[in-house]
Tab-separated table of C-alpha atoms and ligand atoms in Angstrom:
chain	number	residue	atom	x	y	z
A	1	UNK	CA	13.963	-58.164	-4.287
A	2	UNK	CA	17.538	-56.505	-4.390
A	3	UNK	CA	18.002	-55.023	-7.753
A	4	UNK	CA	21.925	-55.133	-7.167
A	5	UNK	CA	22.540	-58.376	-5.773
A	6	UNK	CA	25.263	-59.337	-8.100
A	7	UNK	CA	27.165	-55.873	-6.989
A	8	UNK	CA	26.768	-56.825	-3.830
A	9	UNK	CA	25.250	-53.180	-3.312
A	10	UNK	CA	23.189	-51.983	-0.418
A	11	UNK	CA	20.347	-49.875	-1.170
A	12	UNK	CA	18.971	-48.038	2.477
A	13	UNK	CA	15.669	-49.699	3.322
A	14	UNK	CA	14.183	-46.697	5.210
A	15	UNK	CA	14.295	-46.132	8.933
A	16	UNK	CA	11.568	-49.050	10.016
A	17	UNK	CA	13.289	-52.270	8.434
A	18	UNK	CA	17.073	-50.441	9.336
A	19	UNK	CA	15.818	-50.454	13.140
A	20	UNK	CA	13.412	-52.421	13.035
A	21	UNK	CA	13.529	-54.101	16.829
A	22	UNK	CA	14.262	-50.278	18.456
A	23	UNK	CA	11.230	-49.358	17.013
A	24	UNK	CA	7.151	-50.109	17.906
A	25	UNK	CA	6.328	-52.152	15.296
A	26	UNK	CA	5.224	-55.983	14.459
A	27	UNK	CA	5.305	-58.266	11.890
A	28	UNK	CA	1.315	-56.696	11.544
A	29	UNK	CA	2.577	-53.419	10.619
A	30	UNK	CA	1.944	-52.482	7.016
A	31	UNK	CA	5.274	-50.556	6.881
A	32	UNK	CA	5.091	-47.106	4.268
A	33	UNK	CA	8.020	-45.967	3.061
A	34	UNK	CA	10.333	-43.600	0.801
A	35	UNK	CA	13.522	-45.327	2.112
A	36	UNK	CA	14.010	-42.334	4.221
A	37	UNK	CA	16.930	-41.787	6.618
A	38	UNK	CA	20.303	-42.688	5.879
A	39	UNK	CA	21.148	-39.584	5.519
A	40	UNK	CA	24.926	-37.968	4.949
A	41	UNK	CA	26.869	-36.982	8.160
A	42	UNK	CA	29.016	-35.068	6.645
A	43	UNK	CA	32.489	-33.316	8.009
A	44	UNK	CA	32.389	-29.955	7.456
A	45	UNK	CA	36.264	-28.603	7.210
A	46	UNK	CA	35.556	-25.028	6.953
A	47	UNK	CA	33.224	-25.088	10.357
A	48	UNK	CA	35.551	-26.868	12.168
A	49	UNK	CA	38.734	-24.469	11.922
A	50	UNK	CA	36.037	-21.764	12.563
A	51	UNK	CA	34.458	-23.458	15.676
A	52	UNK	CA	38.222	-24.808	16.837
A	53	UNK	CA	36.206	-28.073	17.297
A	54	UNK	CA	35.327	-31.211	15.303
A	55	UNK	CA	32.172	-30.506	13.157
A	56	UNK	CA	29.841	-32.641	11.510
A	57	UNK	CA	26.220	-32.060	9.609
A	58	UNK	CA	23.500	-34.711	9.647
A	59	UNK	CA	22.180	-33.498	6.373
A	60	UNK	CA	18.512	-34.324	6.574
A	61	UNK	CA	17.606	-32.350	3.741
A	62	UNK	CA	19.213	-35.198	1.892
A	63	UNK	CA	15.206	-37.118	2.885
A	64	UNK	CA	12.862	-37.931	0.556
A	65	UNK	CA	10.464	-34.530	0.878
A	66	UNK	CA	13.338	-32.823	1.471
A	67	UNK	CA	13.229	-32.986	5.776
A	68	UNK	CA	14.155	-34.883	8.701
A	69	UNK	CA	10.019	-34.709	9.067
A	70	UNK	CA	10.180	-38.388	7.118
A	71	UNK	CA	11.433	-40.255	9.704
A	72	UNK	CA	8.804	-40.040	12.066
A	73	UNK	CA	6.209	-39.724	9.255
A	74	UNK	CA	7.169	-43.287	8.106
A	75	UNK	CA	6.098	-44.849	11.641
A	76	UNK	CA	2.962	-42.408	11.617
A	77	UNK	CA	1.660	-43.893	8.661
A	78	UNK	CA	2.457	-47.273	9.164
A	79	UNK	CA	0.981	-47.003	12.423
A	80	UNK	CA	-2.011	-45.719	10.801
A	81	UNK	CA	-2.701	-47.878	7.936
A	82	UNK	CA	-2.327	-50.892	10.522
A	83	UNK	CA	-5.033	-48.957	12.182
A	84	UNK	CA	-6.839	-49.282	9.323
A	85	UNK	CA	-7.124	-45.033	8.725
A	86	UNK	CA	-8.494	-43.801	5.496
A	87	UNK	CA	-7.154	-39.883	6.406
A	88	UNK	CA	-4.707	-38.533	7.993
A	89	UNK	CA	-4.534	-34.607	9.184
A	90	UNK	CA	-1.407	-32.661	9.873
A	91	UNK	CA	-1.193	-29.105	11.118
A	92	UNK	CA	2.065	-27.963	9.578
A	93	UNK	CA	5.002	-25.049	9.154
A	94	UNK	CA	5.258	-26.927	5.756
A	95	UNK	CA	7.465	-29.700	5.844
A	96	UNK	CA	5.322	-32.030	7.864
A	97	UNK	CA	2.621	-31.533	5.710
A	98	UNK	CA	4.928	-31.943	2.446
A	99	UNK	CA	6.128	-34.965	4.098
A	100	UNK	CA	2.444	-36.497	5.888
A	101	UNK	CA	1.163	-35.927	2.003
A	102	UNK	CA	3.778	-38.312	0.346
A	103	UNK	CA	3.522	-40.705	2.483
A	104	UNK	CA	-0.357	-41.127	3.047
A	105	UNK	CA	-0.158	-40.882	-0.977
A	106	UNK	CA	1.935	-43.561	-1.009
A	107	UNK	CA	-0.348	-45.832	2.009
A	108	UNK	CA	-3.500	-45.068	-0.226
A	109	UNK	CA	-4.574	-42.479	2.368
A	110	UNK	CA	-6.195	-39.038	2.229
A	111	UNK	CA	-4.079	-36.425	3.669
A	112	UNK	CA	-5.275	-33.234	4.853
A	113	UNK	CA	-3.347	-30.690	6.066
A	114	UNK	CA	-3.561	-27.148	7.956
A	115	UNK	CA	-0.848	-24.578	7.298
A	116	UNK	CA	-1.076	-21.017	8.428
A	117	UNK	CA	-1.857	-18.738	5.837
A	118	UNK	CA	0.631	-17.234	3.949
A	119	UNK	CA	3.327	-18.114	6.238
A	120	UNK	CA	5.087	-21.163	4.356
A	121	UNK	CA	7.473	-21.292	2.020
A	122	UNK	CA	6.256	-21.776	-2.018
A	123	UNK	CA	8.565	-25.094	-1.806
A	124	UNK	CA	6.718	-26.937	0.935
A	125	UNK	CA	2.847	-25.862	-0.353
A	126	UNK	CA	4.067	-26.713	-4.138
A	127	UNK	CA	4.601	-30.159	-2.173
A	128	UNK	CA	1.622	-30.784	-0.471
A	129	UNK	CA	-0.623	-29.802	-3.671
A	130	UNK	CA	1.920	-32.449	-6.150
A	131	UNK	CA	0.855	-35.268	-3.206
A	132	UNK	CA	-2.566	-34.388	-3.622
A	133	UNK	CA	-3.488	-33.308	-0.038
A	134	UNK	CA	-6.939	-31.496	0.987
A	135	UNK	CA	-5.102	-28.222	1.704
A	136	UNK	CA	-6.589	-25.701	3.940
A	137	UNK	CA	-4.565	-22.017	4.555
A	138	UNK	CA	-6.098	-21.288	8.093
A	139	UNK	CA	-6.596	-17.628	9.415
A	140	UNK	CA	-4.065	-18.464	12.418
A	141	UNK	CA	-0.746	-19.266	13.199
A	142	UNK	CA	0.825	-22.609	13.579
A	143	UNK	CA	-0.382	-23.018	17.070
A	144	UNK	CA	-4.226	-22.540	15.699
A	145	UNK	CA	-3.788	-24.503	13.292
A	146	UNK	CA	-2.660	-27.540	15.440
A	147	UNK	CA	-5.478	-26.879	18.001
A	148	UNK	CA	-7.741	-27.434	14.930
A	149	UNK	CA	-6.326	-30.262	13.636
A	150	UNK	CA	-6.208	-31.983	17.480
A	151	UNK	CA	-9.885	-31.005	17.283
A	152	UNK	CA	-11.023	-32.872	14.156
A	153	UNK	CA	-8.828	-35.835	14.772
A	154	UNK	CA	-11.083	-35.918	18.123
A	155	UNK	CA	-14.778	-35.597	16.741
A	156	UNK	CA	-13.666	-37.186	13.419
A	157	UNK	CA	-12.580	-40.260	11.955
A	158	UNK	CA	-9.110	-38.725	10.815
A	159	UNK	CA	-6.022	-39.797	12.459
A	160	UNK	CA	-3.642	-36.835	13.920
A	161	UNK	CA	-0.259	-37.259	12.304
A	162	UNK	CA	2.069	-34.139	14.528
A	163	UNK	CA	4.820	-34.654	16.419
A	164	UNK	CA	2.480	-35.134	19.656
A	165	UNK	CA	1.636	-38.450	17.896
A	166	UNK	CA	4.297	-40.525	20.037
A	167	UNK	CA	5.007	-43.068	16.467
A	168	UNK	CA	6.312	-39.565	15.163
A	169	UNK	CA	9.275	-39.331	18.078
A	170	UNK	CA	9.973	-42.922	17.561
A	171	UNK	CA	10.680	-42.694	13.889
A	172	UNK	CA	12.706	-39.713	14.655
A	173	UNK	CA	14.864	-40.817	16.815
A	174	UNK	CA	16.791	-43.296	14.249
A	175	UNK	CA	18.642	-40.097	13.301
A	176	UNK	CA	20.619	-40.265	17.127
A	177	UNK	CA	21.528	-44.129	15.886
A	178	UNK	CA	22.714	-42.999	12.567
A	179	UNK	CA	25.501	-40.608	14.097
A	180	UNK	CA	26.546	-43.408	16.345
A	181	UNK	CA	26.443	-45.924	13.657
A	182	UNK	CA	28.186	-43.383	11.952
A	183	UNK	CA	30.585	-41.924	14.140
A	184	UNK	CA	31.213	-44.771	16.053
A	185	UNK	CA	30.888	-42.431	19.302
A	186	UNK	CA	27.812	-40.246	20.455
A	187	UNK	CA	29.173	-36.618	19.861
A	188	UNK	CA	30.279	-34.246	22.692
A	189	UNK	CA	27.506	-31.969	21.685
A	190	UNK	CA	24.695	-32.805	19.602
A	191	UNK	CA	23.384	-28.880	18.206
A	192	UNK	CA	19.361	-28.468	16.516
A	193	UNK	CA	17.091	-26.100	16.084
A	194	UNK	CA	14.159	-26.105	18.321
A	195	UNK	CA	10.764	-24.999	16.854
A	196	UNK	CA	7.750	-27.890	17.885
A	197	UNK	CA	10.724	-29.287	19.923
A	198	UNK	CA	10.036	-32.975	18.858
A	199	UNK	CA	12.943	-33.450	17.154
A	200	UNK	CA	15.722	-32.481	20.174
A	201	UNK	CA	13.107	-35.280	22.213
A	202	UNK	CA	13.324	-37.810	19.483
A	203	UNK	CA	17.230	-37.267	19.382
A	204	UNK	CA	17.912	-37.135	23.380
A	205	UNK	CA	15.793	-40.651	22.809
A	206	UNK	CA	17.534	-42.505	20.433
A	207	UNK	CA	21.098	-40.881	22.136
A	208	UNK	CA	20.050	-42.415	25.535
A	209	UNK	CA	18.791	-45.797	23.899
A	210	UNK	CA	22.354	-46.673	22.448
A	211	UNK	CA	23.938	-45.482	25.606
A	212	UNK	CA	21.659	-47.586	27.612
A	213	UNK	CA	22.210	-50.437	25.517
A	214	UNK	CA	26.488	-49.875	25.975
A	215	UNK	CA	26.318	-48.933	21.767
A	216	UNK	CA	27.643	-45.818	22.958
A	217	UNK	CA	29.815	-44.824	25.985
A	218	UNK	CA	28.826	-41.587	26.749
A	219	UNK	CA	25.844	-38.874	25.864
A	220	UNK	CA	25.592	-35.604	24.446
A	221	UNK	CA	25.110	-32.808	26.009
A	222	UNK	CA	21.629	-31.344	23.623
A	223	UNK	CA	21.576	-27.307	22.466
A	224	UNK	CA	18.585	-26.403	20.940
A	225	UNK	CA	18.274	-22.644	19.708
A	226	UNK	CA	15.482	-20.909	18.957
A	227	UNK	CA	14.828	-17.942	16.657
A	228	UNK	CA	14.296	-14.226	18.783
A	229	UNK	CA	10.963	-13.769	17.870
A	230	UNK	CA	9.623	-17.384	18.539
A	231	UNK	CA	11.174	-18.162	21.795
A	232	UNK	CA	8.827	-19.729	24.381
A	233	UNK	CA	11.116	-22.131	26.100
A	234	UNK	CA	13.846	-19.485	26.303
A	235	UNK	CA	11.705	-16.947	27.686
A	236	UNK	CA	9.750	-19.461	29.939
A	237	UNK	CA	6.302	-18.161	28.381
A	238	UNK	CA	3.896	-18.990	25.507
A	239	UNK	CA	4.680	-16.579	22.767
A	240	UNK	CA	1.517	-15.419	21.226
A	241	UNK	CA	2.443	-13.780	17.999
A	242	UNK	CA	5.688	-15.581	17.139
A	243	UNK	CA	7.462	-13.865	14.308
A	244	UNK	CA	10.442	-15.172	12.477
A	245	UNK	CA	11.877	-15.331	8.838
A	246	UNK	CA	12.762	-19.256	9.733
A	247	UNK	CA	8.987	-20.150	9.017
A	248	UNK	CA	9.556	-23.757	10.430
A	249	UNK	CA	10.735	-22.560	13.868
A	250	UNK	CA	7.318	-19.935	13.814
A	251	UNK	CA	6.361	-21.754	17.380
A	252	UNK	CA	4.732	-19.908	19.874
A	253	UNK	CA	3.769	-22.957	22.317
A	254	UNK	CA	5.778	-25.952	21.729
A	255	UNK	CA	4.000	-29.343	21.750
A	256	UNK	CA	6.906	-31.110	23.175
A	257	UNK	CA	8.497	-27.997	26.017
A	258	UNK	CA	8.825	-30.054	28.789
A	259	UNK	CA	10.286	-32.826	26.830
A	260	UNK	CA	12.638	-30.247	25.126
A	261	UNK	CA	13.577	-29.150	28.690
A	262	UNK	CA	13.931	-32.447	30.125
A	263	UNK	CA	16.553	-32.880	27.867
A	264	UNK	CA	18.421	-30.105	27.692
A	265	UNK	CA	18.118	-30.679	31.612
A	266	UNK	CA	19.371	-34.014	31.363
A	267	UNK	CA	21.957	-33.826	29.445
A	268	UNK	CA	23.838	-30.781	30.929
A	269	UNK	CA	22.833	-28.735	27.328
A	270	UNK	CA	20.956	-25.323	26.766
A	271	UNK	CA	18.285	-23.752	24.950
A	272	UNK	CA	18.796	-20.386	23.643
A	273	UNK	CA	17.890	-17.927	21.020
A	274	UNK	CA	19.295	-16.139	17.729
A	275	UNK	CA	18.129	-13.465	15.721
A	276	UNK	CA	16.898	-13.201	12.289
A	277	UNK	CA	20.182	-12.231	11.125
A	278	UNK	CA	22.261	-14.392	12.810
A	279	UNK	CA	19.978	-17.472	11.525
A	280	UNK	CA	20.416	-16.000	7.888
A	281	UNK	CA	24.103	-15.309	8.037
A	282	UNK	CA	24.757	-19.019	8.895
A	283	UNK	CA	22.279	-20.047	6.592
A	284	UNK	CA	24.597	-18.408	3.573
A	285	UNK	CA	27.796	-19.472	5.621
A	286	UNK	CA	27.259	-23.373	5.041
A	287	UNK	CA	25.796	-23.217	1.950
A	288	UNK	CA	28.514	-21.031	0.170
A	289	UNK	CA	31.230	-22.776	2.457
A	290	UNK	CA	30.470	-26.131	3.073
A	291	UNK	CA	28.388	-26.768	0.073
A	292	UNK	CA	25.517	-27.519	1.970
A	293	UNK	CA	22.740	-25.734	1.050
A	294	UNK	CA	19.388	-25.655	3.986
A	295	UNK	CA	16.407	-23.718	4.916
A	296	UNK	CA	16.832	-20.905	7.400
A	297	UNK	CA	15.106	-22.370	9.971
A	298	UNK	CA	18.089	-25.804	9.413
A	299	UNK	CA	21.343	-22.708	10.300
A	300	UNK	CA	19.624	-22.124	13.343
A	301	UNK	CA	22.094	-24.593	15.501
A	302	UNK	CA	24.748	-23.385	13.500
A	303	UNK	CA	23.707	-19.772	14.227
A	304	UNK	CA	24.139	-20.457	17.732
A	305	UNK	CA	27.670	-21.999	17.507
A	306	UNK	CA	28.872	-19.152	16.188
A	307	UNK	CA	27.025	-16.958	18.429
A	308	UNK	CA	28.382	-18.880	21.213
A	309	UNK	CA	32.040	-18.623	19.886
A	310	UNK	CA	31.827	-14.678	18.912
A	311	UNK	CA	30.895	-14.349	23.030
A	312	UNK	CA	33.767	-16.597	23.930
A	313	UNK	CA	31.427	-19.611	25.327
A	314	UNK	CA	32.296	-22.428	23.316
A	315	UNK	CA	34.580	-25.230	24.722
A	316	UNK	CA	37.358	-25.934	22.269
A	317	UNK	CA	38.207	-29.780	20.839
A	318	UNK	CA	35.058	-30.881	21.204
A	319	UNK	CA	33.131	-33.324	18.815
A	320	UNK	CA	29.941	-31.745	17.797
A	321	UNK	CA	27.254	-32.804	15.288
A	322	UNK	CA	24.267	-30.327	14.197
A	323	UNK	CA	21.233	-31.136	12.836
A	324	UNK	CA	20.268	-29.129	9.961
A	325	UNK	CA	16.941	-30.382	9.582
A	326	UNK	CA	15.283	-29.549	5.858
A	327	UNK	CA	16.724	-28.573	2.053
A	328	UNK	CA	17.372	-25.113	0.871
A	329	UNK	CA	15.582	-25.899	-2.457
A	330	UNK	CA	12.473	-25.622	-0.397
A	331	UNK	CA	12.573	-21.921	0.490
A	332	UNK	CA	15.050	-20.180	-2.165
A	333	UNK	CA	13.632	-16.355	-1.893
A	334	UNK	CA	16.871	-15.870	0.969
A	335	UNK	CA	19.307	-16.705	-1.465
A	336	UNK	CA	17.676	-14.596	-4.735
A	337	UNK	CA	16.484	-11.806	-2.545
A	338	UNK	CA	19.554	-9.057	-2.924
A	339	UNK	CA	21.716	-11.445	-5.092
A	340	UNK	CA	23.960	-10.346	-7.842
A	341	UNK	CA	21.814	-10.711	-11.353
A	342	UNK	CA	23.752	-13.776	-13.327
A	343	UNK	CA	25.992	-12.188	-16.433
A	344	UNK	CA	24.632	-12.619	-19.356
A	345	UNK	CA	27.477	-12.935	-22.081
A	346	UNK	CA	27.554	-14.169	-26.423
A	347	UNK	CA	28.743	-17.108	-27.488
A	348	UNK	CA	32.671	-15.869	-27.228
A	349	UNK	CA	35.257	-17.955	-25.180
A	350	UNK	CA	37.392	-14.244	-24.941
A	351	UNK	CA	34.366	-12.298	-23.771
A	352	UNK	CA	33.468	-15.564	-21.498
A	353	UNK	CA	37.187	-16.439	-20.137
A	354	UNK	CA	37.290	-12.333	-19.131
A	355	UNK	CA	34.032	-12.143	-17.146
A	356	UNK	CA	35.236	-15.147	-15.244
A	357	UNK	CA	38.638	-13.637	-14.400
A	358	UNK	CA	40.559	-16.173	-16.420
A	359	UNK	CA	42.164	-13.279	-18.385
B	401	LIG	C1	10.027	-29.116	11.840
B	401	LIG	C2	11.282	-28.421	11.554
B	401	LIG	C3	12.068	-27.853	12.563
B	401	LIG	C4	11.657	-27.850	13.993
B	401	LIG	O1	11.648	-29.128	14.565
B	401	LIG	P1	10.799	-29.381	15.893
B	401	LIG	O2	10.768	-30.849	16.038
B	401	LIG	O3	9.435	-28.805	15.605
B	401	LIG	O4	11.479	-28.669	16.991
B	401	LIG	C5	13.258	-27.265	12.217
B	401	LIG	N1	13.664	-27.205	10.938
B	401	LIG	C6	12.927	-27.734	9.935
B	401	LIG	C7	13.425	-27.618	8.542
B	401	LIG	C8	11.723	-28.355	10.208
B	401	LIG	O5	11.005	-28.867	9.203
């Protein structure tokens, strides 16, 4: 029951009852949520006089765990507990595990999760462990750990909650219906980063289901970037010991490539890389300009804009949306690493009023 009925508010009910007939699911579905989704596009004024084009973020930080991994974890676990699963497993950069832990919590299930060892951020583990999950560091990278967590979902009675679970795509793709509900118009170009590569799927999706459906009147064209070190699809080869600072992007062999490149194929877009640096320079950019604050891995689209626009390959005028995909609160060592310490001053509005500069 509506607490705010006599408002006349509207609290979001969570991606499954907002679309619930684009979406795999019956009137038999137990349906688990956080009320995730609904989250802020947001115009970002500083970007857009930068980019010389219309810019918008789809926050997704702004989910419950903190990730646009909620959305398709919502139709995982519903799908699961109408399956009647007791555990789920989840091989994980960090944020699907942070986000399959909540919400088997919150089913009644037993979530176990795989992350590599000592290759996630202190945000998404502290997560995991507060939702209770059987965590296991494996000796690996992400890639291992998903082979091992396809294997016991095969040989035992634990249902396989990553982004190759097809529920997972579905739940994502909402996010493509929020910018046209949004926008009222699909974007010229729709920017992401491109790690796993289910999201840019999920989105090119829910972008062709509207347009199918005359909601919207045209598509996006879909750039994904990836980081340097972790760049199979740009490179056209499995990357075997993929290294990058943007821990959610660490993706040597993408579960979803030929989707990914279907898509960018599709819809006349591109895949490419940035570096390290670039990804961290955009990463401070929107937080300190737009007031937007993400993971690394999240600038990575935004990266590549400005990449693109340093080398003079950016149309001009365009209307462009980009994803950035998980909260900054998560991973906070790129901010504090090599900041100025805070000034420490007495209780003295002089003293005070000079250290700001208001004197
Ligand atoms: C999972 C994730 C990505 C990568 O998304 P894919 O669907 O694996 O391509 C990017 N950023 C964040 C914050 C993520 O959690």
């Amino acid at each position: 029951m509506s607490l705010f009925k006599k408002s006349g508010a509207h609290q979001w009910r969570g991606v499954i009852k907002e679309y619930e007939k684009r979406l795999p699911v019956s009137s038999k579905t137990p349906i688990v949520t956080l009320n995730e989704g609904g989250t802020p596009l947001i115009y970002a004024c500083v970007l857009s006089e930068m980019l010389g084009n219309d810019v918008w973020l789809k926050f997704e930080g702004a989910n419950p765990t903190g990730s646009f991994k909620d959305r398709g974890m919502t139709m995982a676990i519903s799908k699961a507990a109408e399956d009647g699963a007791k555990a789920v497993i989840c091989a994980s950069t960090g944020n699907t595990s942070a986000s399959a832990a909540a919400y088997a919590t919150k089913a009644g299930m037993v979530p176990v999760v795989l992350v590599p060892q000592g290759k996630i951020a202190m945000g998404k583990l502290a997560q995991a462990i507060a939702h209770g999950a059987k965590l296991l560091q494996v000796k690996g990278n992400f890639d291992d750990c998903l082979t091992l967590a396809k294997q016991l979902s095969e040989q035992y009675p634990v249902s396989l909650v990553n982004s190759v679970n097809p529920y997972r795509i579905e739940g994502q793709k909402t996010a493509s219906f929020e910018v046209i509900d949004a926008l009222g118009f699909a974007p010229d170009i729709h920017v992401m980063p491109v790690g796993n590569a289910g999201n840019i799927t999920a989105y090119w999706k829910g972008y062709k289901e509207y347009y199918a459906d005359r909601i919207s009147k045209s598509l996006p064209a879909m750039w994904g970037f990836q980081a340097k070190g972790a760049a199979p699809i740009v490179r056209g080869k499995i990357v075997k010991n993929p290294e990058t600072l943007a821990t959610a992007i660490r993706i040597g062999n993408p579960a979803s490539w030929k989707q990914a490149e279907q898509a960018r194929d599709e819809s006349k877009g591109l895949i490419d890389m940035v570096s390290d640096a670039e990804i961290l320079s955009a990463y401070r950019l929107v937080a300190a300009k737009e007031g937007v604050f993400v993971e690394p891995s999240s600038a990575a689209g935004l990266a590549g804009l400005i990449k693109y626009k340093a080398a003079k390959k950016l149309p001009k005028g365009k209307k462009i949306v980009i994803t950035v995909t998980g909260n900054g609160l998560k991973d906070i060592q790129w901010i504090l690493n090599g900041a100025d310490k805070p000034i420490t001053v007495p209780v003295d509005v002089k003293k005070a009023a000079k250290v700001i500069g208001l004197s």
